[in-house]
Tab-separated table of C-alpha atoms in Angstrom:
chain	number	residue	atom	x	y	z
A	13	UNK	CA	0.000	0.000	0.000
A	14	UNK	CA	0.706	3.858	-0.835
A	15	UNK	CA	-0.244	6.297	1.551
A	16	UNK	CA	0.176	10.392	1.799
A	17	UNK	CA	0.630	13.102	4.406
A	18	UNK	CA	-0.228	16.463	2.605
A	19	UNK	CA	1.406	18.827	4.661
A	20	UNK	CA	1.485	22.725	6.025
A	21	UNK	CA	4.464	24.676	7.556
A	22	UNK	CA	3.271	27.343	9.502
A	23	UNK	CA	-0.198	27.479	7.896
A	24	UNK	CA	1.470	27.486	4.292
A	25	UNK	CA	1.050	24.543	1.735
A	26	UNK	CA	4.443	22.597	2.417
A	27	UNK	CA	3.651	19.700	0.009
A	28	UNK	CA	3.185	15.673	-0.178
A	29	UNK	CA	4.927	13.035	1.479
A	30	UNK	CA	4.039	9.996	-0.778
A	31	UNK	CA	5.050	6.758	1.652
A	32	UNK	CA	4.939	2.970	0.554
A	33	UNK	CA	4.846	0.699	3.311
A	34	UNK	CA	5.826	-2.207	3.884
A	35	UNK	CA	2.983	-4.792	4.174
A	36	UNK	CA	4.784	-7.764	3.276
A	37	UNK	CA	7.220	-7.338	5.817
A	38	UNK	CA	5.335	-5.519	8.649
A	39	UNK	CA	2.119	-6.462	7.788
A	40	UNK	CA	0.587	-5.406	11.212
A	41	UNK	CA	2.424	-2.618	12.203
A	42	UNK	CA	1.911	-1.072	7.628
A	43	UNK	CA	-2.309	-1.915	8.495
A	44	UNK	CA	-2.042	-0.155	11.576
A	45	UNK	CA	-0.330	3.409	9.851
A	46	UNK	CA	-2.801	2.656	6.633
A	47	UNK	CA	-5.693	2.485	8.800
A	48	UNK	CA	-4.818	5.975	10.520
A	49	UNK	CA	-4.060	7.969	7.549
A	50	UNK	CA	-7.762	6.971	5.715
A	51	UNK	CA	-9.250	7.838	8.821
A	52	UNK	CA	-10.946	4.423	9.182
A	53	UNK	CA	-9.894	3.058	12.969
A	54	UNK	CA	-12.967	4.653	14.616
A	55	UNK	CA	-12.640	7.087	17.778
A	56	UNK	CA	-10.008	7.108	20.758
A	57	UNK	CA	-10.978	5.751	23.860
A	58	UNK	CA	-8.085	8.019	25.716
A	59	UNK	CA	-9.847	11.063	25.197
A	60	UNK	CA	-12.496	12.227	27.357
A	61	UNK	CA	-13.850	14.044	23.668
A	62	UNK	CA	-14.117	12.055	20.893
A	63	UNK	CA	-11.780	12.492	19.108
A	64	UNK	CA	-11.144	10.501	15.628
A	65	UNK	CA	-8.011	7.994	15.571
A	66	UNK	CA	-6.557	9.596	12.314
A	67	UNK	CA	-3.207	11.752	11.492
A	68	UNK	CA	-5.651	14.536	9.421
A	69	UNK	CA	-4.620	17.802	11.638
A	70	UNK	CA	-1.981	16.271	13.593
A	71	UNK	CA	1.966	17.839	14.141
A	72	UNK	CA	5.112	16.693	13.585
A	73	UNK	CA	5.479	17.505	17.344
A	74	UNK	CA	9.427	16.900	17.415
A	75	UNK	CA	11.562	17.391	14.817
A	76	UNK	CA	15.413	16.979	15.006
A	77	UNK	CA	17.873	18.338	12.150
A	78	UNK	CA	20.197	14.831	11.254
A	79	UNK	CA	17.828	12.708	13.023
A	80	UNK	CA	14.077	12.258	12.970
A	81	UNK	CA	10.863	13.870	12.589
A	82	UNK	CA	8.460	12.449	14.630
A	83	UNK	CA	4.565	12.658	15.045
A	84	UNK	CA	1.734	10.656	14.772
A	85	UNK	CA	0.171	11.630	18.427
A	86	UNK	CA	-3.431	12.424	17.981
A	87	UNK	CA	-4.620	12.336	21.395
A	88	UNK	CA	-2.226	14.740	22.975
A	89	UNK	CA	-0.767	16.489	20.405
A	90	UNK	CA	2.740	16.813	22.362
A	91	UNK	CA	4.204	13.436	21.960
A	92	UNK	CA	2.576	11.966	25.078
A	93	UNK	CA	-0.263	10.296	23.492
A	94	UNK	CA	-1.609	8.750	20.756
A	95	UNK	CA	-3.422	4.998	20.444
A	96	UNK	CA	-3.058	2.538	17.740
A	97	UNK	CA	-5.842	1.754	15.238
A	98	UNK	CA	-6.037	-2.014	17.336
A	99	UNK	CA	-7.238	-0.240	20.604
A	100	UNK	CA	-10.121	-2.613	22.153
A	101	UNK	CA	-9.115	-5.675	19.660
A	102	UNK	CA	-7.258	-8.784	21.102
A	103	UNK	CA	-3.372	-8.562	20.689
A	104	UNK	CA	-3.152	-5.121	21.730
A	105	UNK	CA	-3.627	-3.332	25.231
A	106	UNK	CA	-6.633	-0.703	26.849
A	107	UNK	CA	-4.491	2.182	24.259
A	108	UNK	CA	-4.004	-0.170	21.645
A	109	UNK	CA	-0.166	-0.405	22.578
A	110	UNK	CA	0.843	-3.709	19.860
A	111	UNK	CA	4.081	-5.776	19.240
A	112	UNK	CA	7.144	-5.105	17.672
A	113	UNK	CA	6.935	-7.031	14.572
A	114	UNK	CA	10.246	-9.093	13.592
A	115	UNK	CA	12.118	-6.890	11.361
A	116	UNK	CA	15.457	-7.372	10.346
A	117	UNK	CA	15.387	-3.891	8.575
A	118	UNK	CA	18.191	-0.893	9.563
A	119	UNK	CA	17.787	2.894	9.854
A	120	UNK	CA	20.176	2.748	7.079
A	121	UNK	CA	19.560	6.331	5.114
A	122	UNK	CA	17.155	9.131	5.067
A	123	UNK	CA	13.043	8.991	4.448
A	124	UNK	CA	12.230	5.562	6.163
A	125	UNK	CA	9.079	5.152	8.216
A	126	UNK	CA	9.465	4.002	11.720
A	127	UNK	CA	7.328	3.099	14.408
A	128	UNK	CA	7.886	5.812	17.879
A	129	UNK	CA	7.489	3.645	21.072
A	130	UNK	CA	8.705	3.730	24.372
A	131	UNK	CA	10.226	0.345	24.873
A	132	UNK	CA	9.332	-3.545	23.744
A	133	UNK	CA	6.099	-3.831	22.307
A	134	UNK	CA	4.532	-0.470	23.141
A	135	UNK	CA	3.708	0.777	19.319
A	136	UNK	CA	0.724	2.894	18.917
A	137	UNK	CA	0.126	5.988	16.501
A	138	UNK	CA	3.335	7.744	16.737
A	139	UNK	CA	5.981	7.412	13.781
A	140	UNK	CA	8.863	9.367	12.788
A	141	UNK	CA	11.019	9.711	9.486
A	142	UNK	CA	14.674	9.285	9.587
A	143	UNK	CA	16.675	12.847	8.405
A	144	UNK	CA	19.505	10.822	8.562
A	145	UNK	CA	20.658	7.240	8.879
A	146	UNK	CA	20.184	6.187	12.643
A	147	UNK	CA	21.550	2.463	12.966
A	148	UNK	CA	21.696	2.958	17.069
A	149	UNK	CA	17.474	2.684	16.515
A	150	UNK	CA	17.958	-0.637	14.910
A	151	UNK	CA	16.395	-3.792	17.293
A	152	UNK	CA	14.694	-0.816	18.635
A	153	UNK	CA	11.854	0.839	16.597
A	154	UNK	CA	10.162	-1.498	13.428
A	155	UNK	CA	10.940	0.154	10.376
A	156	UNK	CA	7.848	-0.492	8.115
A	157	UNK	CA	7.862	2.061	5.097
A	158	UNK	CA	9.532	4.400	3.071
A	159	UNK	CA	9.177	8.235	1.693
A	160	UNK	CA	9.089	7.446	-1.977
A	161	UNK	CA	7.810	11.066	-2.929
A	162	UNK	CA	8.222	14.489	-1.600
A	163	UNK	CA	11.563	13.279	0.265
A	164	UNK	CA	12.805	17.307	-0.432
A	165	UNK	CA	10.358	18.315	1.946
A	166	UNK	CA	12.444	16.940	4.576
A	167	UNK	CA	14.824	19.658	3.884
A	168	UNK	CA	12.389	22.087	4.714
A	169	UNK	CA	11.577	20.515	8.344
A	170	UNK	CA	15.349	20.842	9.394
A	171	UNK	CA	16.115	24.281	7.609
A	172	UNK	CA	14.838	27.672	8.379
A	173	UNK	CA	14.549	30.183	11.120
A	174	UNK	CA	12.792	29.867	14.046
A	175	UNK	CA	14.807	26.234	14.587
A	176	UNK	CA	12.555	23.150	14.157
A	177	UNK	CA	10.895	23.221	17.578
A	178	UNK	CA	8.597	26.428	17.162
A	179	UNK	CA	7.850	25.725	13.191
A	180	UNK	CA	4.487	23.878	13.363
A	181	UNK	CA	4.406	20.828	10.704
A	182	UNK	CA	1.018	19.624	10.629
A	183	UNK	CA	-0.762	17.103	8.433
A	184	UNK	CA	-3.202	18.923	6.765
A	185	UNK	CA	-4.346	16.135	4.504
A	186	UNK	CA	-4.170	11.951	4.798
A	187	UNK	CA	-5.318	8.897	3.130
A	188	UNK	CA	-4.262	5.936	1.075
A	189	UNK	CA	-3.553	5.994	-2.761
């Protein structure tokens, strides 16, 4: 599958990240992203609002020139939250929290897709995009797609002034192609 985060800087039209992921490899952890950016997982049950499990309006709430951006965290907003689309299905915790998927994969080189987590077996919505190649993530985070259009726009994350942390990346657009 072939999905696409259509993307603002600062309220301007940034442009399209075009990602294949890797099904056939990841199979679980590629349904899980797919099924978040067509908007088709349902609504959070870690909200006290409902709120819609999907990446449509959310930020790239850390970004880090050389090394990743990361977001995915539609709950929150700040990198705290976020659910999978498996949340309330058997395999997968109260927050949807699923297993790392064996992936023999690296962080090898710029524009792969990556699963955020914050140990074993704790993936949910959050992703990031290498800037860079990151091997010391390998074992560590699955690595279950790549940017295969609109990989320039990660130039435009890491450059710039104000510094990455106060320019606001936000998925203005999402789905699968």
């Amino acid at each position: 599958p072939t999905c696409f985060l259509d993307l603002e800087l600062d309220g301007a039209r940034l442009g399209r990240l075009t990602l294949r992921l890797f099904a056939d490899k990841t199979p679980r952890t590629a349904e899980n992203f797919r099924l978040l950016c067509r908007g088709d997982a349902g609504y959070s049950t870690a909200t006290w609002k409902k709120t819609k499990r999907s990446y449509e309006g959310t930020a790239f709430h850390r970004v880090v020139p050389g090394f990743v951006a990361q977001g995915g965290d539609f709950t929150r907003g700040d990198g705290t939250g976020g659910e999978s689309a498996y949340a309330g299905t058997p395999g997968a915790d109260a927050l949807g929290k699923f297993a790392d998927e064996p992936c023999r994969m690296r962080h090898d080189r710029r524009g792969l897709l990556s699963m955020a987590n914050s140990g074993a077996d704790t993936n949910g919505s959050q992703f990031f995009v290498t800037l860079a190649a990151c091997r010391h993530l390998d074992g560590k985070h699955v690595v279950f797609g790549e940017v295969v259009g609109g990989l320039d726009l990660l130039d435009k994350f890491e450059a710039g002034t104000p510094p990455p942390p106060e320019r606001r990346v936000v998925v203005a657009a999402c789905g699968e192609l």
